[in-house]
Structures are given as structure tokens and as C-alpha cells.
Amino acid sequence: MNGITLAFPLESALNTTARLTTGGVCAFAGLSFDDSEDCKVCVTESLLLLAGRGFTRASITFIKDKGLKVTIEGEEKKAAEAKAEDEISAALIAALAENVVMEKKDGEVYKIGFEFGLKA
């Protein structure tokens, strides 16, 4: 598997689809149950963080390479103010995942990357 990308409107009803897809990709990548559960939480929290920042679409890219690399990018932004929950989401992602990177454009997070199941 080189990579899989899932692009969709940021609607709460589609978060379940993103979570189920994440679970399947984690299984395919050979992640442990705990890493798979943590990865699903990080994907969900990333989507909530981007939606809270006003993005109306997102894409999730999964790449299997010595573990699983995940990148979630917000697309089609509308005006919105950051919420206190955003800080909680960011802290949770940082606590659960490896090599977390939150990229900003114009002072706003628009892209979140993290890894699970890295092998030495």
C-alpha cells in the first residue's frame, strides 16, 4: 500500500465513515489494537479541530511505511473562531500519537500529521 486518500465534506455524519476507514487501514497496516484505537481517536479529534476552525471539507491520507503515517488536511475554509475544545483536541492528539506536526497557514492550523506503530 503506497497510500490511500479519503476526501469528504466535514459533516458529523461522515466522521463515522472516516473512523471505520481508519480502523480498516490500521488493521491492514498491522497496528496493534491499542494503536488502532488511538489512531481512530486522533483522526476524529483532528476532524473536529479542523471543523471548529471553519473548514468545510477534509482529506485524510494514510501511508504505510514502517508503521502508519496519517495526514489530515482542511479544505474550503469559511470564517470561524477557535474554540476551547480545539486546545483539548490538540493536546489529546499530541499525547496519543508519534511525530505530531500541526501546520499553520495565516496563523491557523490547516494540516495535522502523525504516526503510529513505528518500527526501529
Tab-separated table of N, CA, C and O in Angstrom:
chain	number	residue	atom	x	y	z
A	1	MET	N	0.853	-1.179	0.000
A	1	MET	CA	0.000	0.000	0.000
A	1	MET	C	0.891	1.231	0.000
A	1	MET	O	1.628	1.463	0.935
A	2	ASN	N	0.862	1.982	-1.059
A	2	ASN	CA	1.562	3.264	-1.079
A	2	ASN	C	0.802	4.271	-0.257
A	2	ASN	O	1.319	4.859	0.658
A	3	GLY	N	-0.432	4.495	-0.613
A	3	GLY	CA	-1.226	5.455	0.118
A	3	GLY	C	-2.679	5.390	-0.278
A	3	GLY	O	-3.026	4.952	-1.375
A	4	ILE	N	-3.519	5.790	0.650
A	4	ILE	CA	-4.964	5.876	0.438
A	4	ILE	C	-5.381	7.261	0.889
A	4	ILE	O	-4.984	7.719	1.956
A	5	THR	N	-6.196	7.932	0.080
A	5	THR	CA	-6.709	9.241	0.464
A	5	THR	C	-8.225	9.209	0.436
A	5	THR	O	-8.823	8.713	-0.518
A	6	LEU	N	-8.815	9.708	1.488
A	6	LEU	CA	-10.262	9.829	1.619
A	6	LEU	C	-10.572	11.318	1.714
A	6	LEU	O	-10.083	11.993	2.623
A	7	ALA	N	-11.348	11.850	0.783
A	7	ALA	CA	-11.719	13.271	0.793
A	7	ALA	C	-13.235	13.357	0.896
A	7	ALA	O	-13.951	12.621	0.208
A	8	PHE	N	-13.717	14.263	1.754
A	8	PHE	CA	-15.152	14.330	2.008
A	8	PHE	C	-15.533	15.651	2.677
A	8	PHE	O	-14.681	16.333	3.243
A	9	PRO	N	-16.839	15.993	2.637
A	9	PRO	CA	-17.306	17.176	3.368
A	9	PRO	C	-17.191	16.925	4.874
A	9	PRO	O	-17.409	15.799	5.338
A	10	LEU	N	-16.828	17.954	5.612
A	10	LEU	CA	-16.723	17.825	7.069
A	10	LEU	C	-18.114	17.937	7.686
A	10	LEU	O	-18.538	19.016	8.096
A	11	GLU	N	-18.804	16.827	7.698
A	11	GLU	CA	-20.129	16.725	8.309
A	11	GLU	C	-20.044	15.640	9.365
A	11	GLU	O	-19.443	14.582	9.137
A	12	SER	N	-20.644	15.875	10.513
A	12	SER	CA	-20.520	14.930	11.623
A	12	SER	C	-20.965	13.521	11.240
A	12	SER	O	-20.400	12.540	11.712
A	13	ALA	N	-21.940	13.391	10.357
A	13	ALA	CA	-22.405	12.071	9.943
A	13	ALA	C	-21.309	11.294	9.212
A	13	ALA	O	-21.284	10.064	9.242
A	14	LEU	N	-20.387	11.988	8.563
A	14	LEU	CA	-19.316	11.318	7.823
A	14	LEU	C	-18.105	11.001	8.690
A	14	LEU	O	-17.205	10.266	8.258
A	15	ASN	N	-18.061	11.514	9.913
A	15	ASN	CA	-16.957	11.181	10.812
A	15	ASN	C	-16.927	9.689	11.110
A	15	ASN	O	-15.852	9.109	11.277
A	16	THR	N	-18.083	9.053	11.165
A	16	THR	CA	-18.145	7.609	11.400
A	16	THR	C	-17.491	6.863	10.238
A	16	THR	O	-16.751	5.902	10.446
A	17	THR	N	-17.737	7.314	9.020
A	17	THR	CA	-17.115	6.707	7.850
A	17	THR	C	-15.595	6.848	7.927
A	17	THR	O	-14.857	5.899	7.653
A	18	ALA	N	-15.128	8.022	8.314
A	18	ALA	CA	-13.685	8.250	8.447
A	18	ALA	C	-13.102	7.343	9.522
A	18	ALA	O	-12.008	6.777	9.346
A	19	ARG	N	-13.814	7.174	10.625
A	19	ARG	CA	-13.352	6.315	11.722
A	19	ARG	C	-13.279	4.859	11.291
A	19	ARG	O	-12.310	4.151	11.594
A	20	LEU	N	-14.313	4.391	10.590
A	20	LEU	CA	-14.328	2.999	10.124
A	20	LEU	C	-13.215	2.756	9.104
A	20	LEU	O	-12.542	1.716	9.138
A	21	THR	N	-13.009	3.705	8.209
A	21	THR	CA	-11.931	3.593	7.228
A	21	THR	C	-10.582	3.536	7.938
A	21	THR	O	-9.722	2.717	7.602
A	22	THR	N	-10.404	4.387	8.940
A	22	THR	CA	-9.162	4.409	9.711
A	22	THR	C	-8.919	3.050	10.363
A	22	THR	O	-7.807	2.528	10.320
A	23	GLY	N	-9.959	2.467	10.944
A	23	GLY	CA	-9.822	1.159	11.576
A	23	GLY	C	-9.383	0.090	10.587
A	23	GLY	O	-8.509	-0.728	10.887
A	24	GLY	N	-9.963	0.098	9.399
A	24	GLY	CA	-9.581	-0.864	8.370
A	24	GLY	C	-8.145	-0.683	7.913
A	24	GLY	O	-7.410	-1.661	7.741
A	25	VAL	N	-7.733	0.564	7.722
A	25	VAL	CA	-6.361	0.840	7.292
A	25	VAL	C	-5.375	0.433	8.386
A	25	VAL	O	-4.316	-0.143	8.100
A	26	CYS	N	-5.717	0.701	9.634
A	26	CYS	CA	-4.845	0.316	10.755
A	26	CYS	C	-4.664	-1.202	10.800
A	26	CYS	O	-3.550	-1.693	11.024
A	27	ALA	N	-5.747	-1.943	10.585
A	27	ALA	CA	-5.655	-3.402	10.566
A	27	ALA	C	-4.763	-3.866	9.429
A	27	ALA	O	-3.901	-4.740	9.604
A	28	PHE	N	-4.945	-3.288	8.249
A	28	PHE	CA	-4.131	-3.632	7.093
A	28	PHE	C	-2.658	-3.327	7.341
A	28	PHE	O	-1.763	-4.072	6.916
A	29	ALA	N	-2.386	-2.234	8.038
A	29	ALA	CA	-1.009	-1.819	8.318
A	29	ALA	C	-0.375	-2.629	9.446
A	29	ALA	O	0.809	-2.482	9.728
A	30	GLY	N	-1.176	-3.477	10.117
A	30	GLY	CA	-0.643	-4.327	11.168
A	30	GLY	C	-0.477	-3.657	12.513
A	30	GLY	O	0.293	-4.129	13.354
A	31	LEU	N	-1.193	-2.578	12.754
A	31	LEU	CA	-1.101	-1.899	14.044
A	31	LEU	C	-1.763	-2.736	15.138
A	31	LEU	O	-2.697	-3.502	14.876
A	32	SER	N	-1.290	-2.571	16.355
A	32	SER	CA	-1.896	-3.249	17.498
A	32	SER	C	-3.292	-2.682	17.737
A	32	SER	O	-3.639	-1.605	17.226
A	33	PHE	N	-4.077	-3.381	18.526
A	33	PHE	CA	-5.423	-2.913	18.857
A	33	PHE	C	-5.362	-1.540	19.514
A	33	PHE	O	-6.114	-0.635	19.147
A	34	ASP	N	-4.454	-1.382	20.476
A	34	ASP	CA	-4.342	-0.102	21.188
A	34	ASP	C	-3.934	1.033	20.248
A	34	ASP	O	-4.508	2.127	20.307
A	35	ASP	N	-2.948	0.781	19.378
A	35	ASP	CA	-2.546	1.818	18.422
A	35	ASP	C	-3.686	2.149	17.465
A	35	ASP	O	-3.891	3.307	17.112
A	36	SER	N	-4.434	1.131	17.042
A	36	SER	CA	-5.570	1.365	16.141
A	36	SER	C	-6.626	2.243	16.805
A	36	SER	O	-7.145	3.184	16.191
A	37	GLU	N	-6.942	1.954	18.054
A	37	GLU	CA	-7.926	2.757	18.783
A	37	GLU	C	-7.433	4.188	18.962
A	37	GLU	O	-8.191	5.142	18.768
A	38	ASP	N	-6.160	4.346	19.323
A	38	ASP	CA	-5.587	5.690	19.488
A	38	ASP	C	-5.582	6.449	18.163
A	38	ASP	O	-5.875	7.652	18.126
A	39	CYS	N	-5.283	5.757	17.078
A	39	CYS	CA	-5.267	6.402	15.763
A	39	CYS	C	-6.664	6.889	15.388
A	39	CYS	O	-6.827	8.002	14.884
A	40	LYS	N	-7.685	6.082	15.656
A	40	LYS	CA	-9.063	6.489	15.362
A	40	LYS	C	-9.440	7.724	16.168
A	40	LYS	O	-10.093	8.638	15.643
A	41	VAL	N	-9.021	7.779	17.428
A	41	VAL	CA	-9.291	8.953	18.258
A	41	VAL	C	-8.595	10.180	17.665
A	41	VAL	O	-9.200	11.254	17.556
A	42	CYS	N	-7.344	10.027	17.245
A	42	CYS	CA	-6.597	11.154	16.682
A	42	CYS	C	-7.218	11.655	15.383
A	42	CYS	O	-7.284	12.865	15.149
A	43	VAL	N	-7.688	10.746	14.543
A	43	VAL	CA	-8.353	11.158	13.309
A	43	VAL	C	-9.622	11.932	13.639
A	43	VAL	O	-9.868	13.018	13.098
A	44	THR	N	-10.426	11.402	14.550
A	44	THR	CA	-11.670	12.072	14.934
A	44	THR	C	-11.402	13.450	15.527
A	44	THR	O	-12.052	14.432	15.158
A	45	GLU	N	-10.445	13.547	16.426
A	45	GLU	CA	-10.121	14.830	17.060
A	45	GLU	C	-9.567	15.820	16.035
A	45	GLU	O	-9.860	17.010	16.097
A	46	SER	N	-8.798	15.330	15.072
A	46	SER	CA	-8.276	16.203	14.017
A	46	SER	C	-9.411	16.778	13.179
A	46	SER	O	-9.416	17.969	12.853
A	47	LEU	N	-10.369	15.932	12.835
A	47	LEU	CA	-11.521	16.400	12.056
A	47	LEU	C	-12.329	17.429	12.842
A	47	LEU	O	-12.755	18.446	12.287
A	48	LEU	N	-12.522	17.192	14.128
A	48	LEU	CA	-13.246	18.147	14.969
A	48	LEU	C	-12.489	19.472	15.062
A	48	LEU	O	-13.094	20.552	14.988
A	49	LEU	N	-11.172	19.392	15.196
A	49	LEU	CA	-10.353	20.600	15.279
A	49	LEU	C	-10.463	21.405	13.981
A	49	LEU	O	-10.651	22.626	14.020
A	50	LEU	N	-10.373	20.741	12.843
A	50	LEU	CA	-10.462	21.450	11.563
A	50	LEU	C	-11.864	22.017	11.328
A	50	LEU	O	-12.003	23.139	10.843
A	51	ALA	N	-12.881	21.262	11.676
A	51	ALA	CA	-14.257	21.757	11.537
A	51	ALA	C	-14.465	22.983	12.429
A	51	ALA	O	-15.093	23.963	12.014
A	52	GLY	N	-13.905	22.940	13.638
A	52	GLY	CA	-14.015	24.065	14.557
A	52	GLY	C	-13.303	25.305	14.061
A	52	GLY	O	-13.607	26.424	14.460
A	53	ARG	N	-12.355	25.127	13.172
A	53	ARG	CA	-11.620	26.253	12.592
A	53	ARG	C	-12.257	26.744	11.299
A	53	ARG	O	-11.715	27.598	10.612
A	54	GLY	N	-13.393	26.165	10.944
A	54	GLY	CA	-14.152	26.670	9.804
A	54	GLY	C	-13.971	25.933	8.498
A	54	GLY	O	-14.523	26.345	7.475
A	55	PHE	N	-13.230	24.838	8.483
A	55	PHE	CA	-13.079	24.084	7.246
A	55	PHE	C	-14.350	23.286	6.971
A	55	PHE	O	-14.963	22.744	7.885
A	56	THR	N	-14.742	23.235	5.708
A	56	THR	CA	-15.973	22.527	5.333
A	56	THR	C	-15.699	21.208	4.625
A	56	THR	O	-16.615	20.430	4.391
A	57	ARG	N	-14.437	20.963	4.274
A	57	ARG	CA	-14.029	19.697	3.655
A	57	ARG	C	-12.701	19.272	4.260
A	57	ARG	O	-11.956	20.115	4.776
A	58	ALA	N	-12.406	17.979	4.159
A	58	ALA	CA	-11.117	17.470	4.637
A	58	ALA	C	-10.680	16.306	3.773
A	58	ALA	O	-11.502	15.652	3.126
A	59	SER	N	-9.380	16.062	3.791
A	59	SER	CA	-8.849	14.857	3.174
A	59	SER	C	-7.927	14.182	4.188
A	59	SER	O	-7.204	14.855	4.925
A	60	ILE	N	-8.023	12.860	4.225
A	60	ILE	CA	-7.178	12.060	5.108
A	60	ILE	C	-6.330	11.169	4.212
A	60	ILE	O	-6.864	10.445	3.379
A	61	THR	N	-5.018	11.227	4.402
A	61	THR	CA	-4.113	10.373	3.640
A	61	THR	C	-3.411	9.428	4.602
A	61	THR	O	-2.864	9.855	5.619
A	62	PHE	N	-3.456	8.144	4.273
A	62	PHE	CA	-2.801	7.101	5.052
A	62	PHE	C	-1.657	6.536	4.216
A	62	PHE	O	-1.856	6.165	3.058
A	63	ILE	N	-0.466	6.458	4.796
A	63	ILE	CA	0.682	5.872	4.114
A	63	ILE	C	1.334	4.848	5.043
A	63	ILE	O	1.712	5.177	6.173
A	64	LYS	N	1.434	3.613	4.552
A	64	LYS	CA	2.098	2.556	5.317
A	64	LYS	C	3.578	2.592	5.000
A	64	LYS	O	3.977	2.406	3.851
A	65	ASP	N	4.387	2.884	6.027
A	65	ASP	CA	5.835	2.960	5.861
A	65	ASP	C	6.459	2.850	7.245
A	65	ASP	O	6.486	3.832	7.982
A	66	LYS	N	6.919	1.661	7.610
A	66	LYS	CA	7.454	1.434	8.962
A	66	LYS	C	6.437	1.866	10.006
A	66	LYS	O	6.760	2.545	10.968
A	67	GLY	N	5.209	1.521	9.813
A	67	GLY	CA	4.101	1.950	10.650
A	67	GLY	C	3.083	2.635	9.760
A	67	GLY	O	3.018	2.378	8.559
A	68	LEU	N	2.304	3.506	10.324
A	68	LEU	CA	1.268	4.202	9.563
A	68	LEU	C	1.410	5.703	9.757
A	68	LEU	O	1.416	6.195	10.890
A	69	LYS	N	1.543	6.421	8.643
A	69	LYS	CA	1.592	7.881	8.667
A	69	LYS	C	0.234	8.399	8.221
A	69	LYS	O	-0.303	7.958	7.209
A	70	VAL	N	-0.310	9.331	8.989
A	70	VAL	CA	-1.632	9.882	8.702
A	70	VAL	C	-1.514	11.397	8.579
A	70	VAL	O	-0.893	12.039	9.424
A	71	THR	N	-2.126	11.940	7.527
A	71	THR	CA	-2.172	13.390	7.350
A	71	THR	C	-3.621	13.781	7.090
A	71	THR	O	-4.277	13.199	6.229
A	72	ILE	N	-4.114	14.746	7.857
A	72	ILE	CA	-5.473	15.256	7.690
A	72	ILE	C	-5.356	16.728	7.344
A	72	ILE	O	-4.712	17.493	8.062
A	73	GLU	N	-5.957	17.108	6.213
A	73	GLU	CA	-5.851	18.495	5.753
A	73	GLU	C	-7.236	19.100	5.564
A	73	GLU	O	-8.099	18.492	4.928
A	74	GLY	N	-7.431	20.281	6.137
A	74	GLY	CA	-8.675	21.011	5.962
A	74	GLY	C	-8.699	21.729	4.630
A	74	GLY	O	-7.669	22.199	4.144
A	75	GLU	N	-9.874	21.787	4.040
A	75	GLU	CA	-10.049	22.439	2.741
A	75	GLU	C	-11.308	23.292	2.778
A	75	GLU	O	-12.213	23.035	3.571
A	76	GLU	N	-11.387	24.274	1.909
A	76	GLU	CA	-12.556	25.144	1.761
A	76	GLU	C	-12.959	25.779	3.096
A	76	GLU	O	-13.959	25.435	3.694
A	77	LYS	N	-12.171	26.748	3.508
A	77	LYS	CA	-12.374	27.398	4.814
A	77	LYS	C	-13.385	28.533	4.750
A	77	LYS	O	-13.407	29.303	3.813
A	78	LYS	N	-14.194	28.600	5.779
A	78	LYS	CA	-15.082	29.743	5.989
A	78	LYS	C	-14.666	30.392	7.315
A	78	LYS	O	-13.885	29.814	8.070
A	79	ALA	N	-15.168	31.545	7.592
A	79	ALA	CA	-14.794	32.255	8.821
A	79	ALA	C	-15.283	31.487	10.046
A	79	ALA	O	-16.392	30.972	10.068
A	80	ALA	N	-14.411	31.406	11.046
A	80	ALA	CA	-14.762	30.756	12.319
A	80	ALA	C	-13.736	31.157	13.358
A	80	ALA	O	-12.609	31.518	13.030
A	81	GLU	N	-14.137	31.085	14.611
A	81	GLU	CA	-13.231	31.386	15.710
A	81	GLU	C	-12.843	30.089	16.396
A	81	GLU	O	-13.661	29.191	16.552
A	82	ALA	N	-11.572	29.995	16.787
A	82	ALA	CA	-11.105	28.821	17.516
A	82	ALA	C	-11.862	28.703	18.830
A	82	ALA	O	-12.250	29.696	19.441
A	83	LYS	N	-12.095	27.468	19.254
A	83	LYS	CA	-12.832	27.202	20.489
A	83	LYS	C	-11.907	26.567	21.508
A	83	LYS	O	-10.865	26.010	21.158
A	84	ALA	N	-12.308	26.599	22.769
A	84	ALA	CA	-11.514	25.995	23.838
A	84	ALA	C	-11.325	24.500	23.593
A	84	ALA	O	-10.286	23.937	23.930
A	85	GLU	N	-12.316	23.854	22.976
A	85	GLU	CA	-12.221	22.419	22.699
A	85	GLU	C	-11.075	22.112	21.746
A	85	GLU	O	-10.538	21.012	21.736
A	86	ASP	N	-10.706	23.085	20.907
A	86	ASP	CA	-9.606	22.881	19.963
A	86	ASP	C	-8.308	22.575	20.703
A	86	ASP	O	-7.528	21.731	20.275
A	87	GLU	N	-8.063	23.251	21.803
A	87	GLU	CA	-6.852	23.012	22.586
A	87	GLU	C	-6.869	21.614	23.181
A	87	GLU	O	-5.830	20.953	23.241
A	88	ILE	N	-8.025	21.150	23.600
A	88	ILE	CA	-8.157	19.798	24.150
A	88	ILE	C	-7.877	18.766	23.055
A	88	ILE	O	-7.151	17.800	23.275
A	89	SER	N	-8.436	18.989	21.864
A	89	SER	CA	-8.188	18.076	20.740
A	89	SER	C	-6.704	18.023	20.410
A	89	SER	O	-6.141	16.936	20.231
A	90	ALA	N	-6.057	19.173	20.342
A	90	ALA	CA	-4.632	19.230	20.013
A	90	ALA	C	-3.797	18.514	21.072
A	90	ALA	O	-2.861	17.765	20.739
A	91	ALA	N	-4.134	18.693	22.336
A	91	ALA	CA	-3.397	18.040	23.416
A	91	ALA	C	-3.588	16.524	23.375
A	91	ALA	O	-2.638	15.762	23.607
A	92	LEU	N	-4.794	16.082	23.079
A	92	LEU	CA	-5.079	14.649	23.001
A	92	LEU	C	-4.294	13.999	21.861
A	92	LEU	O	-3.691	12.936	22.035
A	93	ILE	N	-4.272	14.640	20.709
A	93	ILE	CA	-3.518	14.123	19.563
A	93	ILE	C	-2.035	14.019	19.923
A	93	ILE	O	-1.388	13.000	19.671
A	94	ALA	N	-1.507	15.072	20.533
A	94	ALA	CA	-0.086	15.098	20.902
A	94	ALA	C	0.247	14.005	21.916
A	94	ALA	O	1.344	13.438	21.885
A	95	ALA	N	-0.691	13.694	22.802
A	95	ALA	CA	-0.447	12.679	23.827
A	95	ALA	C	-0.513	11.255	23.272
A	95	ALA	O	0.199	10.373	23.756
A	96	LEU	N	-1.328	11.023	22.268
A	96	LEU	CA	-1.551	9.661	21.778
A	96	LEU	C	-0.651	9.253	20.612
A	96	LEU	O	-0.311	8.077	20.476
A	97	ALA	N	-0.291	10.186	19.751
A	97	ALA	CA	0.413	9.850	18.517
A	97	ALA	C	1.902	10.174	18.597
A	97	ALA	O	2.354	10.871	19.503
A	98	GLU	N	2.635	9.650	17.618
A	98	GLU	CA	4.061	9.925	17.494
A	98	GLU	C	4.273	10.963	16.395
A	98	GLU	O	3.498	11.031	15.440
A	99	ASN	N	5.337	11.750	16.536
A	99	ASN	CA	5.753	12.709	15.495
A	99	ASN	C	4.603	13.600	15.013
A	99	ASN	O	4.382	13.751	13.813
A	100	VAL	N	3.881	14.187	15.948
A	100	VAL	CA	2.748	15.052	15.610
A	100	VAL	C	3.262	16.376	15.059
A	100	VAL	O	4.145	17.003	15.630
A	101	VAL	N	2.679	16.779	13.921
A	101	VAL	CA	3.011	18.060	13.306
A	101	VAL	C	1.701	18.751	12.962
A	101	VAL	O	0.827	18.163	12.331
A	102	MET	N	1.558	19.989	13.414
A	102	MET	CA	0.379	20.791	13.079
A	102	MET	C	0.861	21.989	12.272
A	102	MET	O	1.523	22.874	12.798
A	103	GLU	N	0.558	21.969	10.982
A	103	GLU	CA	0.998	23.039	10.093
A	103	GLU	C	-0.034	24.159	10.083
A	103	GLU	O	-1.240	23.902	10.119
A	104	LYS	N	0.486	25.392	10.028
A	104	LYS	CA	-0.393	26.559	10.037
A	104	LYS	C	-0.240	27.360	8.757
A	104	LYS	O	0.831	27.396	8.155
A	105	LYS	N	-1.328	27.987	8.376
A	105	LYS	CA	-1.341	28.927	7.264
A	105	LYS	C	-2.138	30.128	7.750
A	105	LYS	O	-3.251	29.967	8.263
A	106	ASP	N	-1.578	31.310	7.623
A	106	ASP	CA	-2.222	32.532	8.118
A	106	ASP	C	-2.582	32.414	9.595
A	106	ASP	O	-3.635	32.867	10.035
A	107	GLY	N	-1.709	31.753	10.377
A	107	GLY	CA	-1.907	31.629	11.813
A	107	GLY	C	-2.911	30.577	12.253
A	107	GLY	O	-3.174	30.432	13.438
A	108	GLU	N	-3.471	29.821	11.317
A	108	GLU	CA	-4.480	28.800	11.638
A	108	GLU	C	-3.984	27.416	11.262
A	108	GLU	O	-3.394	27.233	10.195
A	109	VAL	N	-4.251	26.433	12.110
A	109	VAL	CA	-3.933	25.048	11.785
A	109	VAL	C	-4.802	24.622	10.607
A	109	VAL	O	-6.009	24.832	10.612
A	110	TYR	N	-4.158	24.056	9.589
A	110	TYR	CA	-4.911	23.557	8.440
A	110	TYR	C	-4.531	22.116	8.093
A	110	TYR	O	-5.238	21.454	7.330
A	111	LYS	N	-3.426	21.642	8.670
A	111	LYS	CA	-2.944	20.302	8.346
A	111	LYS	C	-2.346	19.663	9.585
A	111	LYS	O	-1.556	20.297	10.288
A	112	ILE	N	-2.739	18.412	9.845
A	112	ILE	CA	-2.271	17.691	11.023
A	112	ILE	C	-1.700	16.363	10.555
A	112	ILE	O	-2.344	15.634	9.802
A	113	GLY	N	-0.507	16.070	10.993
A	113	GLY	CA	0.127	14.803	10.641
A	113	GLY	C	0.605	14.097	11.888
A	113	GLY	O	1.002	14.735	12.861
A	114	PHE	N	0.543	12.763	11.869
A	114	PHE	CA	1.026	11.962	12.996
A	114	PHE	C	1.303	10.542	12.528
A	114	PHE	O	0.939	10.176	11.406
A	115	GLU	N	1.941	9.773	13.396
A	115	GLU	CA	2.326	8.404	13.048
A	115	GLU	C	2.004	7.454	14.186
A	115	GLU	O	1.957	7.851	15.352
A	116	PHE	N	1.822	6.187	13.793
A	116	PHE	CA	1.598	5.108	14.762
A	116	PHE	C	2.363	3.871	14.326
A	116	PHE	O	2.558	3.650	13.121
A	117	GLY	N	2.757	3.076	15.302
A	117	GLY	CA	3.344	1.773	15.018
A	117	GLY	C	4.700	1.814	14.360
A	117	GLY	O	5.037	0.923	13.589
A	118	LEU	N	5.487	2.833	14.647
A	118	LEU	CA	6.810	2.922	14.041
A	118	LEU	C	7.678	1.773	14.502
A	118	LEU	O	7.681	1.392	15.668
A	119	LYS	N	8.424	1.230	13.560
A	119	LYS	CA	9.347	0.147	13.874
A	119	LYS	C	10.763	0.681	13.688
A	119	LYS	O	11.044	1.398	12.742
A	120	ALA	N	11.636	0.293	14.576
A	120	ALA	CA	13.029	0.774	14.512
A	120	ALA	C	13.753	0.257	13.294
A	120	ALA	O	13.448	-0.693	12.703
